[in-house]
Amino acid sequence: MHPPTIVILGTGGTIAGQAESASDNIGYIAAQVGVDQLVAAIPSLAGFGSLITEQVAQVDSKDMGFEVWMRLAARVNHFLAQPAVRGIVITHGTDTLEETAYFLHAVCRPAKPVVLTCAMRPATALVPDGPQNMLDAMAVASHAGARGVVAVCAGTIHSALDVQKVHTYKLDAFSSGDAGPIGYIEEGSLKLMRNWPEAQDERAQAAIKFIANGATLADWPRVEVVMNHVGAGGSVVDALHAHGVQGLVVAATGNGTLHHELEAALLRVQAAGVKVVRATRCLNGRVLPTPGDVLPDSKGLSPVKARIEMMLELMATS
Ligand code: SIN
C-alpha cells in the first residue's frame, strides 16, 4: 500500500516571481523560480508525505494560453487517474487564475481536490505570501472529502465556479461574490462553510475528446468579450463578425442592459449564426432572465467564465 501522494504542478505566476530587491513587491518578473525550488523553500511540506513535482509551464498568467491549458488538463487527468494520488496543487499567477480554475473544473471533473494557489508578492519579497498559500493549498489537497477545483489564497478556499480576482494589490485578492467561500484554512485545519464544487459531465466529454484528438490552437473556437459602456456602438461587433468570430460574450451593464446600438449589432450577428450571451460587468449579482429575452444570459457566470463555457459548448458542437 503506497502512502497518499500529493502532486504539485508549477505553471509560473508571482508565486514564482523574482525582484531585485526584497522590499519591492511590484517591480518583479513573474514565473522565474522553478516549482522544485519553491517546494524546497518550505521544509514543512515534508510533513505531507509523498510529493511529486512537475513544471508544466513557466508563464506570467497574463500570457496563459490554450496550449498550456491543454497540457495542464492532460497532466491533471493523468495524475487524477492514479489511485495513490490524493490531490493536486497547481501554482498559478493570480491574473487569470479564475479562468484556468473554471476550465479545469469543466474539463477534468475531479472527484479529488485540485487546488490552485498563487501569491500577490514575489518569492523574493521580505514577507512573501506564497509559502503560506502553498501550505494552505496542501492542507486542502490532503483533506479527506475535498473534491473539485478550488482556489486557495490568503487562508480562504474559493470554488472554481465563483472565484474572481477583485484586488490589484492586497494579499486577500480573491472573492467568491454572493456565493461566499467554501471555507477557510486555520493553522492547517479546514473550517468549511459549504459544499465542494460539483462537476458537470456533458461538456467535459466533448472537451476531452477535442483535446485528445490533437486539437491545435487554430481549432479552438473563437469567442471574444465585448463590453457595454457609455457610447457603446456596434462597430467592434461587426468587425469581429467580419473576422470570423463564432461567439460573443457581452459584459453588459447592471442586470444585462445594453446600449441600443450595441444591442442591435449583437442581434444582427446572432441572426447570422454567432452565439451571443449576456453577462454583467457588475462584480456581484447575476443577469436575471426576463420572459422574452432574445439574448440569453450567462447563468451567473462572469464574462470571462461565460467565454470559457461558450468555447466548451462550441467544441461539443464542432
Ligand atoms: C501572474 O498572474 O502571473 C502575475 C500576477 C500574479 O501572479 O499576481
CSV table of C-alpha atoms and ligand atoms in Angstrom, one decimal:
chain,number,residue,atom,x,y,z
A,1,MET,CA,0.0,0.0,0.0
A,2,HIS,CA,1.6,3.3,-1.1
A,3,PRO,CA,1.2,6.4,1.1
A,4,PRO,CA,-1.1,9.0,-0.5
A,5,THR,CA,0.7,11.3,-2.8
A,6,ILE,CA,0.2,15.0,-3.5
A,7,VAL,CA,1.2,16.3,-6.9
A,8,ILE,CA,2.4,19.9,-7.2
A,9,LEU,CA,2.3,21.3,-10.7
A,10,GLY,CA,4.1,24.6,-11.4
A,11,THR,CA,2.8,27.0,-14.1
A,12,GLY,CA,4.5,30.2,-13.0
A,13,GLY,CA,3.0,33.5,-11.7
A,14,THR,CA,4.1,35.9,-9.0
A,15,ILE,CA,4.4,33.0,-6.5
A,16,ALA,CA,7.5,32.1,-8.7
A,17,GLY,CA,8.4,35.7,-9.2
A,18,GLN,CA,11.8,37.4,-8.5
A,19,ALA,CA,12.5,41.1,-7.8
A,20,GLU,CA,15.9,42.7,-7.5
A,21,SER,CA,15.1,44.0,-4.0
A,22,ALA,CA,13.4,42.2,-1.2
A,23,SER,CA,11.4,45.4,-0.4
A,24,ASP,CA,10.0,45.5,-4.0
A,25,ASN,CA,6.6,43.8,-4.1
A,26,ILE,CA,5.5,45.0,-7.6
A,27,GLY,CA,8.7,45.5,-9.7
A,28,TYR,CA,9.4,41.8,-10.2
A,29,ILE,CA,9.4,39.4,-13.1
A,30,ALA,CA,6.8,36.6,-12.7
A,31,ALA,CA,7.5,32.9,-13.4
A,32,GLN,CA,11.2,32.7,-12.6
A,33,VAL,CA,11.6,30.2,-9.8
A,34,GLY,CA,11.1,26.5,-10.5
A,35,VAL,CA,8.4,24.6,-8.6
A,36,ASP,CA,11.1,22.3,-7.1
A,37,GLN,CA,12.8,25.4,-5.6
A,38,LEU,CA,9.5,26.7,-4.3
A,39,VAL,CA,8.9,23.4,-2.6
A,40,ALA,CA,12.4,23.2,-1.2
A,41,ALA,CA,12.0,26.6,0.4
A,42,ILE,CA,9.1,25.3,2.6
A,43,PRO,CA,10.6,22.4,4.7
A,44,SER,CA,7.3,21.7,6.5
A,45,LEU,CA,5.9,20.4,3.2
A,46,ALA,CA,7.7,17.2,4.0
A,47,GLY,CA,5.1,16.6,6.7
A,48,PHE,CA,2.5,16.0,3.9
A,49,GLY,CA,4.2,12.7,2.9
A,50,SER,CA,4.9,11.7,-0.6
A,51,LEU,CA,5.2,14.6,-3.1
A,52,ILE,CA,5.6,14.7,-6.9
A,53,THR,CA,6.5,18.0,-8.5
A,54,GLU,CA,6.3,18.8,-12.2
A,55,GLN,CA,6.9,22.1,-14.1
A,56,VAL,CA,4.1,22.1,-16.6
A,57,ALA,CA,4.7,25.7,-17.7
A,58,GLN,CA,6.5,28.8,-16.5
A,59,VAL,CA,4.4,31.8,-17.5
A,60,ASP,CA,3.1,35.1,-16.3
A,61,SER,CA,-0.6,34.2,-16.2
A,62,LYS,CA,-1.5,37.3,-18.3
A,63,ASP,CA,0.1,35.2,-21.1
A,64,MET,CA,-1.7,32.0,-20.3
A,65,GLY,CA,-2.9,30.3,-23.4
A,66,PHE,CA,-4.8,27.3,-24.8
A,67,GLU,CA,-1.6,25.3,-25.4
A,68,VAL,CA,-0.7,25.4,-21.7
A,69,TRP,CA,-4.3,24.7,-20.8
A,70,MET,CA,-4.4,21.5,-22.9
A,71,ARG,CA,-1.1,20.3,-21.4
A,72,LEU,CA,-2.2,21.1,-17.9
A,73,ALA,CA,-5.6,19.4,-18.3
A,74,ALA,CA,-3.8,16.3,-19.7
A,75,ARG,CA,-1.3,16.2,-16.7
A,76,VAL,CA,-4.1,16.8,-14.2
A,77,ASN,CA,-6.2,13.9,-15.7
A,78,HIS,CA,-3.1,11.7,-15.8
A,79,PHE,CA,-2.4,12.2,-12.1
A,80,LEU,CA,-6.1,12.1,-11.0
A,81,ALA,CA,-6.3,8.6,-12.6
A,82,GLN,CA,-3.5,7.3,-10.3
A,83,PRO,CA,-5.0,5.6,-7.2
A,84,ALA,CA,-2.1,6.7,-5.0
A,85,VAL,CA,-2.7,10.4,-5.8
A,86,ARG,CA,-4.8,12.0,-3.1
A,87,GLY,CA,-4.9,15.6,-4.6
A,88,ILE,CA,-3.2,18.1,-6.9
A,89,VAL,CA,-1.8,21.6,-6.1
A,90,ILE,CA,-1.2,23.9,-9.0
A,91,THR,CA,0.9,27.1,-8.6
A,92,HIS,CA,-0.5,29.8,-10.9
A,93,GLY,CA,-0.5,33.5,-11.4
A,94,THR,CA,-3.4,35.4,-9.9
A,95,ASP,CA,-4.3,37.4,-13.0
A,96,THR,CA,-6.1,34.6,-14.9
A,97,LEU,CA,-6.3,32.0,-12.1
A,98,GLU,CA,-10.1,32.1,-12.2
A,99,GLU,CA,-10.2,31.2,-15.9
A,100,THR,CA,-7.8,28.2,-15.5
A,101,ALA,CA,-9.7,27.1,-12.5
A,102,TYR,CA,-13.0,27.1,-14.4
A,103,PHE,CA,-11.6,25.4,-17.4
A,104,LEU,CA,-10.0,22.6,-15.3
A,105,HIS,CA,-13.2,22.1,-13.3
A,106,ALA,CA,-15.3,21.8,-16.5
A,107,VAL,CA,-12.8,19.5,-18.3
A,108,CYS,CA,-11.3,17.3,-15.6
A,109,ARG,CA,-14.4,16.9,-13.3
A,110,PRO,CA,-12.2,15.9,-10.4
A,111,ALA,CA,-13.5,13.6,-7.7
A,112,LYS,CA,-10.3,14.5,-5.9
A,113,PRO,CA,-9.2,18.0,-4.9
A,114,VAL,CA,-7.4,20.1,-7.5
A,115,VAL,CA,-6.2,23.2,-5.7
A,116,LEU,CA,-4.9,26.3,-7.5
A,117,THR,CA,-2.7,28.6,-5.4
A,118,CYS,CA,-0.8,31.8,-6.0
A,119,ALA,CA,0.8,34.8,-4.4
A,120,MET,CA,0.5,38.5,-4.6
A,121,ARG,CA,4.1,39.1,-3.7
A,122,PRO,CA,7.1,37.6,-5.4
A,123,ALA,CA,9.1,34.7,-3.9
A,124,THR,CA,11.9,37.2,-3.2
A,125,ALA,CA,9.8,39.5,-1.0
A,126,LEU,CA,10.8,40.3,2.6
A,127,VAL,CA,7.4,38.7,3.7
A,128,PRO,CA,6.2,36.6,0.8
A,129,ASP,CA,2.6,35.2,0.9
A,130,GLY,CA,3.4,32.3,-1.4
A,131,PRO,CA,4.7,29.8,1.1
A,132,GLN,CA,1.7,30.2,3.4
A,133,ASN,CA,-0.7,29.9,0.5
A,134,MET,CA,1.2,26.8,-0.6
A,135,LEU,CA,0.9,25.2,2.9
A,136,ASP,CA,-2.8,26.0,3.0
A,137,ALA,CA,-3.3,24.6,-0.5
A,138,MET,CA,-1.6,21.4,0.7
A,139,ALA,CA,-3.9,21.2,3.7
A,140,VAL,CA,-6.9,21.4,1.3
A,141,ALA,CA,-5.4,18.8,-1.2
A,142,SER,CA,-4.8,16.4,1.7
A,143,HIS,CA,-8.3,16.9,3.3
A,144,ALA,CA,-10.5,13.7,3.3
A,145,GLY,CA,-13.6,14.5,1.4
A,146,ALA,CA,-12.3,17.5,-0.5
A,147,ARG,CA,-13.0,17.4,-4.3
A,148,GLY,CA,-13.4,19.6,-7.3
A,149,VAL,CA,-11.3,22.5,-8.5
A,150,VAL,CA,-10.8,25.2,-5.9
A,151,ALA,CA,-8.5,28.2,-5.4
A,152,VAL,CA,-6.7,28.9,-2.2
A,153,CYS,CA,-5.4,32.4,-1.3
A,154,ALA,CA,-5.0,34.2,2.0
A,155,GLY,CA,-6.4,31.5,4.1
A,156,THR,CA,-9.6,31.2,2.0
A,157,ILE,CA,-11.0,28.4,-0.2
A,158,HIS,CA,-12.9,29.5,-3.2
A,159,SER,CA,-14.9,27.4,-5.7
A,160,ALA,CA,-13.7,27.4,-9.3
A,161,LEU,CA,-17.2,28.4,-10.2
A,162,ASP,CA,-17.3,31.6,-8.2
A,163,VAL,CA,-13.7,32.8,-7.7
A,164,GLN,CA,-12.8,36.1,-9.1
A,165,LYS,CA,-9.7,38.3,-8.6
A,166,VAL,CA,-11.1,41.6,-7.1
A,167,HIS,CA,-8.0,43.4,-5.9
A,168,THR,CA,-4.8,44.5,-7.7
A,169,TYR,CA,-2.6,44.6,-4.6
A,170,LYS,CA,-4.0,43.2,-1.4
A,171,LEU,CA,-2.8,39.8,-0.3
A,172,ASP,CA,-6.5,38.7,0.0
A,173,ALA,CA,-7.1,39.4,-3.7
A,174,PHE,CA,-10.0,37.0,-4.4
A,175,SER,CA,-13.7,36.9,-3.7
A,176,SER,CA,-16.4,34.3,-4.2
A,177,GLY,CA,-19.0,37.1,-4.5
A,178,ASP,CA,-22.5,36.4,-3.3
A,179,ALA,CA,-21.8,32.6,-3.1
A,180,GLY,CA,-19.2,33.1,-0.4
A,181,PRO,CA,-16.1,31.0,0.1
A,182,ILE,CA,-16.2,27.2,0.5
A,183,GLY,CA,-14.2,27.7,3.7
A,184,TYR,CA,-11.1,28.8,5.5
A,185,ILE,CA,-7.8,27.2,6.5
A,186,GLU,CA,-6.8,27.9,10.0
A,187,GLU,CA,-3.3,26.5,11.1
A,188,GLY,CA,-3.7,23.6,8.7
A,189,SER,CA,-7.3,22.8,9.7
A,190,LEU,CA,-10.3,23.4,7.4
A,191,LYS,CA,-13.3,25.3,8.5
A,192,LEU,CA,-15.9,24.5,5.9
A,193,MET,CA,-18.9,26.8,5.2
A,194,ARG,CA,-20.5,25.0,2.2
A,195,ASN,CA,-20.2,22.1,-0.2
A,196,TRP,CA,-17.3,21.4,-2.6
A,197,PRO,CA,-18.0,22.4,-6.3
A,198,GLU,CA,-19.9,19.8,-8.3
A,199,ALA,CA,-18.7,18.8,-11.8
A,200,GLN,CA,-20.9,18.8,-14.9
A,201,ASP,CA,-20.3,15.8,-17.1
A,202,GLU,CA,-21.5,16.6,-20.7
A,203,ARG,CA,-19.2,19.3,-21.7
A,204,ALA,CA,-16.2,17.5,-20.2
A,205,GLN,CA,-16.6,14.6,-22.5
A,206,ALA,CA,-16.7,16.8,-25.6
A,207,ALA,CA,-13.7,18.9,-24.5
A,208,ILE,CA,-11.6,15.9,-23.6
A,209,LYS,CA,-12.3,14.4,-27.0
A,210,PHE,CA,-11.5,17.7,-28.6
A,211,ILE,CA,-8.1,17.9,-26.8
A,212,ALA,CA,-7.3,14.2,-27.1
A,213,ASN,CA,-8.0,14.4,-30.9
A,214,GLY,CA,-4.9,16.6,-31.1
A,215,ALA,CA,-6.6,20.0,-31.3
A,216,THR,CA,-4.3,22.8,-32.3
A,217,LEU,CA,-4.6,26.4,-31.4
A,218,ALA,CA,-6.3,27.1,-34.7
A,219,ASP,CA,-9.0,24.6,-33.8
A,220,TRP,CA,-10.1,26.5,-30.6
A,221,PRO,CA,-13.4,28.2,-31.0
A,222,ARG,CA,-13.0,31.9,-31.4
A,223,VAL,CA,-15.1,33.6,-28.7
A,224,GLU,CA,-14.5,37.3,-27.7
A,225,VAL,CA,-15.7,39.5,-24.9
A,226,VAL,CA,-17.2,42.9,-25.7
A,227,MET,CA,-18.4,45.5,-23.2
A,228,ASN,CA,-21.3,47.8,-22.8
A,229,HIS,CA,-20.4,51.3,-21.7
A,230,VAL,CA,-21.4,54.9,-22.3
A,231,GLY,CA,-21.4,55.5,-26.0
A,232,ALA,CA,-21.0,51.8,-26.9
A,233,GLY,CA,-21.7,51.2,-30.6
A,234,GLY,CA,-21.8,48.2,-32.9
A,235,SER,CA,-18.6,48.6,-34.9
A,236,VAL,CA,-16.5,46.3,-32.7
A,237,VAL,CA,-19.1,43.6,-33.0
A,238,ASP,CA,-19.3,44.0,-36.8
A,239,ALA,CA,-15.5,43.9,-37.1
A,240,LEU,CA,-15.3,40.7,-35.0
A,241,HIS,CA,-18.0,39.1,-37.1
A,242,ALA,CA,-16.1,40.0,-40.3
A,243,HIS,CA,-13.1,38.3,-38.7
A,244,GLY,CA,-15.0,35.1,-38.2
A,245,VAL,CA,-15.8,35.2,-34.5
A,246,GLN,CA,-18.0,32.2,-33.5
A,247,GLY,CA,-19.2,33.6,-30.2
A,248,LEU,CA,-19.5,36.8,-28.3
A,249,VAL,CA,-20.0,37.4,-24.6
A,250,VAL,CA,-21.1,40.9,-23.8
A,251,ALA,CA,-20.2,42.3,-20.4
A,252,ALA,CA,-23.4,44.2,-20.1
A,253,THR,CA,-24.2,46.9,-17.6
A,254,GLY,CA,-26.3,46.2,-14.5
A,255,ASN,CA,-28.9,43.5,-15.0
A,256,GLY,CA,-27.8,42.8,-18.6
A,257,THR,CA,-28.7,46.2,-20.1
A,258,LEU,CA,-27.1,47.2,-23.5
A,259,HIS,CA,-26.7,50.4,-25.4
A,260,HIS,CA,-29.3,50.2,-28.2
A,261,GLU,CA,-26.7,50.4,-30.9
A,262,LEU,CA,-24.6,47.6,-29.4
A,263,GLU,CA,-27.7,45.5,-28.8
A,264,ALA,CA,-28.8,46.0,-32.5
A,265,ALA,CA,-25.3,44.8,-33.6
A,266,LEU,CA,-25.4,41.8,-31.3
A,267,LEU,CA,-28.9,40.8,-32.6
A,268,ARG,CA,-27.7,41.2,-36.1
A,269,VAL,CA,-24.7,38.8,-35.7
A,270,GLN,CA,-26.8,36.4,-33.6
A,271,ALA,CA,-29.3,36.2,-36.5
A,272,ALA,CA,-26.2,35.4,-38.7
A,273,GLY,CA,-25.2,32.4,-36.6
A,274,VAL,CA,-22.9,33.9,-34.0
A,275,LYS,CA,-23.6,32.7,-30.4
A,276,VAL,CA,-24.2,35.6,-28.1
A,277,VAL,CA,-24.5,35.6,-24.3
A,278,ARG,CA,-25.1,38.5,-21.8
A,279,ALA,CA,-23.1,38.5,-18.6
A,280,THR,CA,-22.8,41.5,-16.3
A,281,ARG,CA,-19.8,43.8,-15.7
A,282,CYS,CA,-21.0,44.2,-12.1
A,283,LEU,CA,-18.8,42.3,-9.7
A,284,ASN,CA,-21.6,40.8,-7.8
A,285,GLY,CA,-25.1,39.5,-8.8
A,286,ARG,CA,-26.2,37.8,-12.0
A,287,VAL,CA,-28.2,38.8,-15.0
A,288,LEU,CA,-31.8,37.8,-14.1
A,289,PRO,CA,-33.7,36.5,-17.1
A,290,THR,CA,-37.0,38.0,-18.1
A,291,PRO,CA,-39.6,36.5,-20.3
A,292,GLY,CA,-39.0,37.1,-24.0
A,293,ASP,CA,-35.2,37.7,-23.6
A,294,VAL,CA,-33.7,37.4,-27.1
A,295,LEU,CA,-30.1,37.4,-25.9
A,296,PRO,CA,-29.6,34.6,-23.4
A,297,ASP,CA,-27.9,35.3,-20.0
A,298,SER,CA,-24.7,33.7,-18.7
A,299,LYS,CA,-26.5,31.8,-15.9
A,300,GLY,CA,-24.5,33.7,-13.3
A,301,LEU,CA,-21.1,33.3,-14.9
A,302,SER,CA,-18.8,36.3,-15.1
A,303,PRO,CA,-17.9,37.4,-18.6
A,304,VAL,CA,-14.5,35.5,-18.7
A,305,LYS,CA,-16.1,32.3,-17.4
A,306,ALA,CA,-19.1,32.6,-19.8
A,307,ARG,CA,-16.5,32.8,-22.6
A,308,ILE,CA,-14.9,29.5,-21.5
A,309,GLU,CA,-18.4,27.9,-21.2
A,310,MET,CA,-19.2,29.1,-24.7
A,311,MET,CA,-15.9,27.7,-26.1
A,312,LEU,CA,-16.7,24.3,-24.5
A,313,GLU,CA,-20.2,24.4,-26.0
A,314,LEU,CA,-18.7,25.2,-29.4
A,315,MET,CA,-16.2,22.3,-29.0
A,316,ALA,CA,-19.1,20.0,-28.3
A,317,THR,CA,-20.9,21.0,-31.5
A,318,SER,CA,-17.9,21.4,-33.8
B,1,SIN,C1,0.5,36.5,-12.9
B,1,SIN,O1,-0.7,36.4,-12.9
B,1,SIN,O2,1.2,35.5,-13.4
B,1,SIN,C2,1.2,37.6,-12.4
B,1,SIN,C3,0.5,38.3,-11.3
B,1,SIN,C4,0.3,37.4,-10.1
B,1,SIN,O3,0.5,36.2,-10.0
B,1,SIN,O4,-0.2,38.0,-9.0
